[in-house]
Coordinates of C-alpha atoms and ligand atoms in Angstrom, one line a residue:
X85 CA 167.0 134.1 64.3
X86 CA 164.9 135.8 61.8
X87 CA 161.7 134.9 60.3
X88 CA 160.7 135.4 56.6
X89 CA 157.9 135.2 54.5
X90 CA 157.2 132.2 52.3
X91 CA 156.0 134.5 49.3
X92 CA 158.7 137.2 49.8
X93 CA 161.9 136.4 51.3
X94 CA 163.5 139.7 51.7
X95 CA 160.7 140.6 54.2
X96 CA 162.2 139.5 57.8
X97 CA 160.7 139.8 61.2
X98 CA 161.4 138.6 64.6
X99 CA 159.8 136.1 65.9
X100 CA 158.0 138.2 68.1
X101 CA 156.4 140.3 65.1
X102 CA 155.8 137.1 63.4
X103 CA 153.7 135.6 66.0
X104 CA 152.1 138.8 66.9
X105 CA 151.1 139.1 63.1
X106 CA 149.9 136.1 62.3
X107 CA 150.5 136.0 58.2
X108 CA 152.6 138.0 56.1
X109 CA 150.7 141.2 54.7
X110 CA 151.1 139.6 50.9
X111 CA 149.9 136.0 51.9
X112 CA 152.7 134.5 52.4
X113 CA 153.3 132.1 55.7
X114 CA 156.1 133.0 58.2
X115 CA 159.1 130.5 58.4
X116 CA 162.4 130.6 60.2
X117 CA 164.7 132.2 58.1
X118 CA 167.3 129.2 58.6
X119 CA 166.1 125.9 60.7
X120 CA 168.0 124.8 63.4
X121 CA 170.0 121.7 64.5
X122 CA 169.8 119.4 67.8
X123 CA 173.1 119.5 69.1
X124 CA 174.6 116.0 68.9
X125 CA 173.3 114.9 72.5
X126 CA 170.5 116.7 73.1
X127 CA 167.8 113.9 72.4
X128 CA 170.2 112.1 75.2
X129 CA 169.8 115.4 77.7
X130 CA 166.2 115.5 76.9
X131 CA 165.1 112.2 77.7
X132 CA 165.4 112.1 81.6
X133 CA 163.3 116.0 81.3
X134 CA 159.6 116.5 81.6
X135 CA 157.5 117.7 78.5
X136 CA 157.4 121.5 80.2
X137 CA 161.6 121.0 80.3
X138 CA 161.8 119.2 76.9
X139 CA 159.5 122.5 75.6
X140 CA 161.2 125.0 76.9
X141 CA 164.2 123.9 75.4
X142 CA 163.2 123.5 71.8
X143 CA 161.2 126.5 71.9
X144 CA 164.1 128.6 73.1
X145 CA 165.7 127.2 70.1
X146 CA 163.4 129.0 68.0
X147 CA 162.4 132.2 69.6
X148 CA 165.5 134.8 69.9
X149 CA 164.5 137.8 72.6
X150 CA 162.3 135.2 74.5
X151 CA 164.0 134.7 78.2
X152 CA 163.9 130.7 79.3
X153 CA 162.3 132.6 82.5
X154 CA 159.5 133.5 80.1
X155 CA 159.5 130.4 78.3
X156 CA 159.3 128.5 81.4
X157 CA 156.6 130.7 82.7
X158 CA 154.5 130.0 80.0
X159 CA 155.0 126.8 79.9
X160 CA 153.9 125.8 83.1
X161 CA 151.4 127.5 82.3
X162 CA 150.0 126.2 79.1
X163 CA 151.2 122.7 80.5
X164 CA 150.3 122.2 83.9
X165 CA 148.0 119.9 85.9
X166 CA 145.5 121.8 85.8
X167 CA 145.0 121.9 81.9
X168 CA 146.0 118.3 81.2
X169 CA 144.9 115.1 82.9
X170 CA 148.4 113.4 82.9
X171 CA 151.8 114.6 84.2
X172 CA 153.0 113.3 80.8
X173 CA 151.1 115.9 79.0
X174 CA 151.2 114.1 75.6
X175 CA 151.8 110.4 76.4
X176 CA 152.9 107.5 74.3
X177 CA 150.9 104.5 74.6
X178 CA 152.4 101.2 73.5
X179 CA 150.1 99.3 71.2
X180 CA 152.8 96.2 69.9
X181 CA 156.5 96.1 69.4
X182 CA 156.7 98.5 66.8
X183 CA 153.9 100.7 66.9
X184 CA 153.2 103.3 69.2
X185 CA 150.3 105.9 69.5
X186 CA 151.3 109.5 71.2
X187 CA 148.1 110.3 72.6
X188 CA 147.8 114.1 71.8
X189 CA 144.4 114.6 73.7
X190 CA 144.7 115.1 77.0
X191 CA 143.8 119.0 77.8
X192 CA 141.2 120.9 78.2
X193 CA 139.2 120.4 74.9
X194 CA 140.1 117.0 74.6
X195 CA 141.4 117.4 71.0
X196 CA 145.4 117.6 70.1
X197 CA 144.9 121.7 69.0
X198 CA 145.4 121.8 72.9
X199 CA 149.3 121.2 72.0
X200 CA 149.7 124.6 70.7
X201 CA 146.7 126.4 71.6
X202 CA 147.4 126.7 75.3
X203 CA 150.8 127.7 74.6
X204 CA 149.9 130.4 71.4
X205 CA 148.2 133.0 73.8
X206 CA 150.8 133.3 76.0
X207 CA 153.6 133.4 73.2
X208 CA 151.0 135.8 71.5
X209 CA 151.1 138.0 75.1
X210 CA 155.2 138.1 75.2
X211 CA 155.1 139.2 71.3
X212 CA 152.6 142.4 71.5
X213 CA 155.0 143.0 74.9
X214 CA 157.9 143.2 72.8
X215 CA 156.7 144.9 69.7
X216 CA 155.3 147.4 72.3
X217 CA 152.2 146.3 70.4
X218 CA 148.9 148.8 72.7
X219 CA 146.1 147.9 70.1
X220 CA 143.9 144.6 70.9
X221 CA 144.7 141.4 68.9
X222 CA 141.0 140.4 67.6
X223 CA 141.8 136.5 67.1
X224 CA 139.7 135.6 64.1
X225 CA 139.5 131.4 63.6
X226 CA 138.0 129.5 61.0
X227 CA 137.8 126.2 62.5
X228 CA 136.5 122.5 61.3
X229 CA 135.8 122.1 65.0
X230 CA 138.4 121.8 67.0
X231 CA 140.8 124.6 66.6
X232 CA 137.9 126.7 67.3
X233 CA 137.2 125.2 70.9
X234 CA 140.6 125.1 71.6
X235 CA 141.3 128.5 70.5
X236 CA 138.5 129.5 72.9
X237 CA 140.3 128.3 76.0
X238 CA 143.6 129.1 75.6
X239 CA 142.3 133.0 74.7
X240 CA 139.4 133.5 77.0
X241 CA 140.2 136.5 79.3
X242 CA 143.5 136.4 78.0
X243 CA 144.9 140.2 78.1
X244 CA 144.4 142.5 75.4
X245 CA 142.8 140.2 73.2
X246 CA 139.5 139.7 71.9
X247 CA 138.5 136.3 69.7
X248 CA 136.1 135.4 67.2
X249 CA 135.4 131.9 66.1
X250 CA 133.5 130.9 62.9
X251 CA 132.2 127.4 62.3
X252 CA 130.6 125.7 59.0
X253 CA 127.7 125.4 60.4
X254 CA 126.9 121.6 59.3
X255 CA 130.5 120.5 59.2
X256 CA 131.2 119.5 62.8
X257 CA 130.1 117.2 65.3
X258 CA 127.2 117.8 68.5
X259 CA 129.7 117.5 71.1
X260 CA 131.8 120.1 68.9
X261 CA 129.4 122.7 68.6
X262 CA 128.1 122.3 72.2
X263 CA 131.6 122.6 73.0
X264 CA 131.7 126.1 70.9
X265 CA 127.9 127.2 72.0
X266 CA 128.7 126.7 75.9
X267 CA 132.3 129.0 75.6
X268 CA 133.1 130.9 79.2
X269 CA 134.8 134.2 78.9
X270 CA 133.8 137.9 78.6
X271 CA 136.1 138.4 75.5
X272 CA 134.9 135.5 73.4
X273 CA 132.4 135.1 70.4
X274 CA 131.0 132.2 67.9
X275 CA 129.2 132.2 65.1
X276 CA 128.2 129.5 62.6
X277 CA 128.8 130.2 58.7
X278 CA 126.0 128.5 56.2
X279 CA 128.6 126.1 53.9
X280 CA 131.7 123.8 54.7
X281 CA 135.0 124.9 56.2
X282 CA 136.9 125.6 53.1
X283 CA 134.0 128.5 52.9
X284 CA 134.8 129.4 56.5
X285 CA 138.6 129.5 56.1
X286 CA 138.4 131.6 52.4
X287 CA 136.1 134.2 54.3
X288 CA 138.4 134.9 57.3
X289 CA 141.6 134.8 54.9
X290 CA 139.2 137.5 53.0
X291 CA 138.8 139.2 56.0
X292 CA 142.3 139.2 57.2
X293 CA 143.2 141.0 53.6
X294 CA 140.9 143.6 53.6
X295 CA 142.7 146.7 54.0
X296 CA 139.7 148.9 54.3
X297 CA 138.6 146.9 57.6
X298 CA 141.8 146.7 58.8
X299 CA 142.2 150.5 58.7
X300 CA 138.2 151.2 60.4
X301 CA 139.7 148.3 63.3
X302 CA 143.0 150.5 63.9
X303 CA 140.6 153.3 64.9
X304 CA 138.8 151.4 67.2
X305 CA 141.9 149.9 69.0
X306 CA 142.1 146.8 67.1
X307 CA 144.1 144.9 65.0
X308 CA 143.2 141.5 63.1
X309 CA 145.6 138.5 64.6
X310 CA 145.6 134.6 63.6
X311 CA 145.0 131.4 65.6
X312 CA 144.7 128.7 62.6
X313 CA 147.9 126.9 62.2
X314 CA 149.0 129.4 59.6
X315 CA 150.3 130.7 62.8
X316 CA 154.2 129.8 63.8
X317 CA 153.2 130.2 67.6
X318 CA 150.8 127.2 66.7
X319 CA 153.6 125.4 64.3
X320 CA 155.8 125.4 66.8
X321 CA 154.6 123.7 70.1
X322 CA 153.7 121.2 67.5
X323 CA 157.7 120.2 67.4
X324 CA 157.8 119.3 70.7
X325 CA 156.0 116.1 70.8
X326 CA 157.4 114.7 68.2
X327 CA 161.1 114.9 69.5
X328 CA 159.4 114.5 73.0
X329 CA 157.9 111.0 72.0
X330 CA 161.5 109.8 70.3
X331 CA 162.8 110.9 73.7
X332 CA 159.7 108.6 76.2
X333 CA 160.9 105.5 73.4
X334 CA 164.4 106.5 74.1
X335 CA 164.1 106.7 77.9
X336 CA 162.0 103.6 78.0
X337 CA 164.7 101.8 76.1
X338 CA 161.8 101.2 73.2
X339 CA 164.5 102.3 70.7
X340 CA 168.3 102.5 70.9
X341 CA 169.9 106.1 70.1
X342 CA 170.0 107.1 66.1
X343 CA 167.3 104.3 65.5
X344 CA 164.5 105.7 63.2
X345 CA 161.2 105.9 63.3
X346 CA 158.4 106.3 60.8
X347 CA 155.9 108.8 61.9
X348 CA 152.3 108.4 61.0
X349 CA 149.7 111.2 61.2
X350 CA 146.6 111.9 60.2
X351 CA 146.2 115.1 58.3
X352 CA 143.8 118.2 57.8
X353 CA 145.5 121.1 56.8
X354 CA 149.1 119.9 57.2
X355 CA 150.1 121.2 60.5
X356 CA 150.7 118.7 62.5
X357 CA 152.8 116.6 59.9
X358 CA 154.4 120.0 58.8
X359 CA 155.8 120.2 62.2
X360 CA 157.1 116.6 62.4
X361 CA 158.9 117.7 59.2
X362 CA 160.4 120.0 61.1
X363 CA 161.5 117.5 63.6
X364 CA 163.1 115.7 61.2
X365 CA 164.8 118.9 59.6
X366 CA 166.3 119.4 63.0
X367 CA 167.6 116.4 63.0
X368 CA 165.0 113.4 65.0
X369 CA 166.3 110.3 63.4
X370 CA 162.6 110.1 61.2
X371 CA 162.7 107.5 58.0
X372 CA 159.2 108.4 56.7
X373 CA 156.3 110.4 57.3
X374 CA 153.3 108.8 56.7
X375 CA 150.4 111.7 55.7
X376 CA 146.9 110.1 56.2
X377 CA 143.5 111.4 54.7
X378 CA 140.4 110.4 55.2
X379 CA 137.9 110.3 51.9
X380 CA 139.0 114.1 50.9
X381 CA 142.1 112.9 49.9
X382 CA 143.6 115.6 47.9
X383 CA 146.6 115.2 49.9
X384 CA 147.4 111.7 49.1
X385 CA 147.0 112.1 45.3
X386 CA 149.0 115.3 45.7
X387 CA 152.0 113.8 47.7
X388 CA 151.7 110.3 45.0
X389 CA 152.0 112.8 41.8
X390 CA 153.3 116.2 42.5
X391 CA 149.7 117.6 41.3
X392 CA 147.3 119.1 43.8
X393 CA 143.8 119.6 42.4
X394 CA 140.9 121.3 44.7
X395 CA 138.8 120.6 42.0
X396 CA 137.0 117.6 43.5
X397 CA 134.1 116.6 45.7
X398 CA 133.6 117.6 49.0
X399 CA 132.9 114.7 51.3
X400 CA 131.6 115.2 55.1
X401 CA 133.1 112.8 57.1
X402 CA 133.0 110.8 60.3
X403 CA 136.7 112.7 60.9
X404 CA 135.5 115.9 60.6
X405 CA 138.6 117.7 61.3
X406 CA 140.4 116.4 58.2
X407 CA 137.6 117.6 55.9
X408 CA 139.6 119.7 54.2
X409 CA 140.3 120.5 49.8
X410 CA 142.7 123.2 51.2
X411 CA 146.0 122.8 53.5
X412 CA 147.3 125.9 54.1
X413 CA 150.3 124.5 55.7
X414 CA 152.0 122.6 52.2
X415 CA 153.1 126.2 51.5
X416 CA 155.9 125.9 54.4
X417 CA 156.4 122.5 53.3
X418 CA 157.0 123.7 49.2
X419 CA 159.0 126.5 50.9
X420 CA 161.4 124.2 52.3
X421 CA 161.9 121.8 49.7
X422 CA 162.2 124.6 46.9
X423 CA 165.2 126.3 48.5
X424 CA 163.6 128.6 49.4
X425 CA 162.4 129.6 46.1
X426 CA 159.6 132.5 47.4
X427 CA 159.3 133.6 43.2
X428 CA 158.0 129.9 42.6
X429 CA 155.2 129.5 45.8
X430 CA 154.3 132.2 45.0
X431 CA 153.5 131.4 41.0
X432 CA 151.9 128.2 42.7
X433 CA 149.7 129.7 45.3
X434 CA 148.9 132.0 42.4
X435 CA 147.5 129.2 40.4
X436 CA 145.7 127.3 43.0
X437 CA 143.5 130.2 43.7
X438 CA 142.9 131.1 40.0
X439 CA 142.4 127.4 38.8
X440 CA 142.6 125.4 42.3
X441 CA 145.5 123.1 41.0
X442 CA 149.2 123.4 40.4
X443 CA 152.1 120.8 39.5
X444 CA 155.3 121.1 41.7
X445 CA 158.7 120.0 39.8
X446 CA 160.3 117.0 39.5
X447 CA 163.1 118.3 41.7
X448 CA 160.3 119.0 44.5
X449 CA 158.1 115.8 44.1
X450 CA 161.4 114.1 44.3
X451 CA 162.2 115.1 47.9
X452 CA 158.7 114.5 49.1
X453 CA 158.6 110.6 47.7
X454 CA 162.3 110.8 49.8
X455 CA 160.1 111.9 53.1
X456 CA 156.8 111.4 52.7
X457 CA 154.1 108.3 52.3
X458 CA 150.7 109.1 51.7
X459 CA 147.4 107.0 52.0
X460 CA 143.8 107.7 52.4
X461 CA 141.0 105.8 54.2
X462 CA 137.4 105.4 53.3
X463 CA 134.4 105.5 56.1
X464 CA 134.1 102.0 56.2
X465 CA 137.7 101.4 56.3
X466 CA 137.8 103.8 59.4
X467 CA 135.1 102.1 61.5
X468 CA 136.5 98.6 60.8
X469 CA 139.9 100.0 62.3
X470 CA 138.2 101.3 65.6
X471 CA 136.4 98.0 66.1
X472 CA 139.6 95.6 65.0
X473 CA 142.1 98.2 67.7
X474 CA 139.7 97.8 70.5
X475 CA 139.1 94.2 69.8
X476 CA 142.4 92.6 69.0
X477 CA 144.8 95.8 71.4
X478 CA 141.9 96.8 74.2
X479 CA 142.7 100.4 72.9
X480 CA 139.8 102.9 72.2
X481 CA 140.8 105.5 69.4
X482 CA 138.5 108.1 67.5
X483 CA 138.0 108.1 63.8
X484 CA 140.8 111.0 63.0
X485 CA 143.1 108.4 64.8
X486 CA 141.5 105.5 63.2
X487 CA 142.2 106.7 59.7
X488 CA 145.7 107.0 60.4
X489 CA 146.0 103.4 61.6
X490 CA 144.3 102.2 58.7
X491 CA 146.5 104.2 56.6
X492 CA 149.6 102.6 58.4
X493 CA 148.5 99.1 57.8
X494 CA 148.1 99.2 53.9
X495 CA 151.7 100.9 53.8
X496 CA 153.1 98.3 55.7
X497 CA 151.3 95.7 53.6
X498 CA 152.6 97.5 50.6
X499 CA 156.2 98.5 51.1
X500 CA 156.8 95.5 54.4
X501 CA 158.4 98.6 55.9
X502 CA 159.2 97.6 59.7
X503 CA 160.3 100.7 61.3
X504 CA 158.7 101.5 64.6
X505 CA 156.3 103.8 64.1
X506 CA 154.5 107.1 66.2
X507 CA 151.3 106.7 65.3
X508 CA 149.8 110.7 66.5
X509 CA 146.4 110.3 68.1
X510 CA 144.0 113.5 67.5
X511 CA 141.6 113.5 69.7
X512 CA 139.6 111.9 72.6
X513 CA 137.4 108.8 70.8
X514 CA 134.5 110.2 73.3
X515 CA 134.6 113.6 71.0
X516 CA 133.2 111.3 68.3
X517 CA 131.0 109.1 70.3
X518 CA 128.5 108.4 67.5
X519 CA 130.7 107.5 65.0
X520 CA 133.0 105.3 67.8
X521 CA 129.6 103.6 68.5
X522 CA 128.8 102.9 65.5
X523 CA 131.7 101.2 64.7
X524 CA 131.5 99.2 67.5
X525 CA 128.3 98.0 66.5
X526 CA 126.6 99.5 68.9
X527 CA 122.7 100.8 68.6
X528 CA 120.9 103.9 69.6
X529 CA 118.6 106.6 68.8
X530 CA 120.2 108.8 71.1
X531 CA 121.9 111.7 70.2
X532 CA 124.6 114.6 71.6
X533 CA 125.5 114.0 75.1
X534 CA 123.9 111.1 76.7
X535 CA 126.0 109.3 74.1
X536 CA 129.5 110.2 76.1
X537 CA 127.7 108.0 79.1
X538 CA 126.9 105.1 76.5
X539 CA 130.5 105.2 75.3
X540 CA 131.8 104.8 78.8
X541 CA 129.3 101.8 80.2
X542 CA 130.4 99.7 76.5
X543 CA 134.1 100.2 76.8
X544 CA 134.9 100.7 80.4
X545 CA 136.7 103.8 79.6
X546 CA 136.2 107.0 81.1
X547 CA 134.4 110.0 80.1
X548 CA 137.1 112.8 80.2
X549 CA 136.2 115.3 82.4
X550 CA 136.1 118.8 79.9
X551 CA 133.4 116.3 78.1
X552 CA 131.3 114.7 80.9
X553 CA 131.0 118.8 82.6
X554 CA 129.4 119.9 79.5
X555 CA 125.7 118.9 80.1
X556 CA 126.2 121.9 83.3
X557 CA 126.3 124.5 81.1
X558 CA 124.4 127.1 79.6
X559 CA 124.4 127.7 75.9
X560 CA 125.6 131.2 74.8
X561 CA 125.7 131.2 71.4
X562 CA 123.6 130.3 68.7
X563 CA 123.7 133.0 65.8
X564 CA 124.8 131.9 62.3
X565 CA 125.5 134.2 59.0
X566 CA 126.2 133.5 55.7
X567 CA 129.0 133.4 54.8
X568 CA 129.1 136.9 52.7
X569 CA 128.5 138.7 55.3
X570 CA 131.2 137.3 58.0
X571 CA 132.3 141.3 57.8
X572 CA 129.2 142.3 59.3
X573 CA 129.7 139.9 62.6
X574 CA 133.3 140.9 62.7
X575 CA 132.1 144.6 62.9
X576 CA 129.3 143.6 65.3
X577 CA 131.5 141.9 67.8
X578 CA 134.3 144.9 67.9
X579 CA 131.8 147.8 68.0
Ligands
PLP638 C1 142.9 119.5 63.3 C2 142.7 118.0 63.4 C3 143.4 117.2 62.5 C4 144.2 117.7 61.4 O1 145.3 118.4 61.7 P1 146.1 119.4 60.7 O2 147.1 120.0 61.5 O3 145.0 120.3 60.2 O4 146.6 118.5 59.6 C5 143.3 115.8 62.7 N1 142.6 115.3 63.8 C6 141.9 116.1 64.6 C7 141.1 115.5 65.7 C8 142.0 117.5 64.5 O5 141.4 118.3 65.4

């Protein structure tokens, strides 16, 4: 199977060179060329497998030239033990009879980037192997906080690689940037970028299509690679546990086979619910995908009216991680539903980086109101729904989490949809300790980590242990830039 690129569709590239490149040289995202289809009982095959089984199987469905021996190699890997606290890897938690949570938090940096970012480096690894690729890839990430730390760990002293993560400097969370400042590894760097993500995210996109640096890198032995979810090698592990969670309900007897499901998720930059598109696309019995925002809610007023509009305020928020005016990933998503109709993304894309909006057609916005609900949830709204889980369920969720459950309960007020629902849970509620104790009314002048200890004693749950080692190590990096000159630390760091 062939990959092509969202902006040109004649261009076609193996998996291998679209992973090992990242983004198409013209802008465009890579997609598979044609998506495929879960044989008729394959959700029934995959049920009695592990997650590492039920992974290597859908991968190997998407990667031509990749061996299963490779494919199981790296997924034992990315998956084991070792990296995640639970043999489950990415377990469903029951919270009533028709809601569900798949708690997508349990490696290394407690946040659900883990999913794909433990598996990216080693798909990344296989790819330069087969493109006979000998220049370094310089990962360069522009992260809202946690794509950045979890890009960190699944790279650091990977082979022939070198990474570089940028930060907006006051757009993420303590425990975030400790997280970032206390990175291990001799091929790793950080810096924080004066502004907001959107600023961090146009500045390495600038970077990335600057053919002047690009040439000065090949000199040196580098090349310029992606780990942001524009990345398939990060789109795709995200597949797998959404058809992995249909298959724990299915197993469990939670659902019968065909039933569907609604799928609820709370979205940033449109990766994760672009890949339980996908799920549905192969065929996972889905009804609707709910798409939840927190106060930047560009999203939900583009998903309601067919117009997306940048042109809005930027609001910092207690879910960080969704703070986003710009989702890279709706480009697969108009992709798809166009037809493939590269000419017309292309004419959008255009206009939302000359004006910042554009108007998709009724045929499009037609197919999304046939797939997609949309909601948003205020701060208030967010913190009420962490105190009201943990009260009336005993379950502890973080705010990203917290605004998708919120979002879920107004659309089930509103349409008195019933379907059982996966409800995907971002990240470990002790990664937003302040904001989780806030909203569960409790008080404290304390700040950063003694915070992950306070969390703990008021809940009875436990500190996860990536989190709870942190206050053991030594800060490494502390520089910031602005964000014009993001160039100069990119030449700095590969002299
Ligand atoms: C990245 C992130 C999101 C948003 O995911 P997208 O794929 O960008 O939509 C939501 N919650 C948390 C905790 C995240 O780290």
């Amino acid at each position: 199977m062939y990959y092509v690129s969202t902006r040109n569709k004649m261009l076609s590239f193996t998996p291998a060179e679209a992973i090992a490149q990242g983004l198409s040289r013209e802008g465009g995202l890579f997609v598979p060329q044609v998506f495929p289809r879960l044989p008729q009982n394959a959700l029934n095959s995959l049920k009695n497998m592990s997650y590492q089984q039920r992974a290597i199987y859908i991968m190997g469905m998407y990667l031509e030239h990749f061996t299963s021996f490779e494919l199981a190699r790296a997924t034992a890997s990315a998956y084991s033990t070792e990296k995640f606290d639970t043999k489950a890897v990415a377990p469903v938690h029951k919270v009533d009879d028709n809601t569900y949570c798949l708690e997508l938090w349990h490696g290394p940096t407690c946040a659900f980037k883990d999913m794909a970012l433990q598996m990216l480096p080693h798909l990344l690894s296989l790819s330069l192997k087969k493109t006979a690729e000998k220049k370094t890839a310089c990962i360069l990430v522009a992260t809202s906080g946690d794509t950045g730390k979890g890009a960190l760990e699944g790279f650091k002293d990977v082979e022939q690689t070198k990474i570089l993560v940028f930060y907006p400097r006051d757009g993420v969370s303590d425990i975030q940037k400790l997280q970032m400042q206390t990175q291990e590894g001799e091929n790793v760097g950080v810096s924080a970028v004066i502004g907001n993500f959107d600023d961090a995210q146009t500045g390495v996109k600038k970077l990335f299509s600057d053919e002047a640096l690009r040439a000065e890198l090949a000199e040196r032995g580098y090349f310029l690679s992606s780990a942001n979810s524009i990345n398939w090698g990060r789109v795709l592990p995200q597949i797998i546990y959404y058809i992995s969670a249909y298959c724990d309900l299915l197993r469990d007897m939670e659902i019968v086979e065909g039933q569907k499901v609604n799928i609820c998720v709370p979205t940033g930059n449109f990766g994760n619910i672009l890949a339980a598109f996908y799920a549905k696309n192969m065929g996972l019995p889905v009804n609707k995908l709910i798409c939840a925002s927190n106060s930047n809610n560009v999203l939900t007023d583009f998903l309601q009216t067919g117009t997306y509009d940048r042109n809005r305020p930027f609001y910092t928020t207690v879910s960080p991680s969704m703070d986003i005016l710009i989702s890279s990933n709706l480009e697969r998503l108009l992709y798809t539903l166009s037809e493939e109709n590269d000419k017309l993304i292309e004419t959008y894309m255009g206009q939302l980086n000359n004006e910042g909006r554009y108007t998709v057609n009724d045929t499009i916005l037609k197919k999304i109101h046939r797939d997609f609900a949309a909601g948003c949830a205020d701060e208030d709204s967010t913190k009420a729904t962490i105190a009201s889980m943990k009260q009336e369920h005993d379950y502890l969720i973080d705010t990203h989490t917290a605004v998708a459950f919120k979002v879920l309960d107004d659309y089930r007020k509103e349409t008195e949809d019933d379907t059982v629902t996966i409800v995907a849970s971002t990240a470990s509620p002790f990664k937003f300790s302040d904001a989780v104790l806030s909203a569960l009314d409790v008080e404290t002048e304390e700040t950063g980590l003694p915070l992950l200890d306070l969390l703990a004693e008021t809940t009875g749950v436990e500190v996860p242990a990536p989190l709870a080692s942190l206050k053991d190590k030594s800060v490494r990096f502390t520089s910031d830039c602005e964000k014009e000159a993001m160039k100069d630390v990119v030449n700095e760091f590969l002299k």
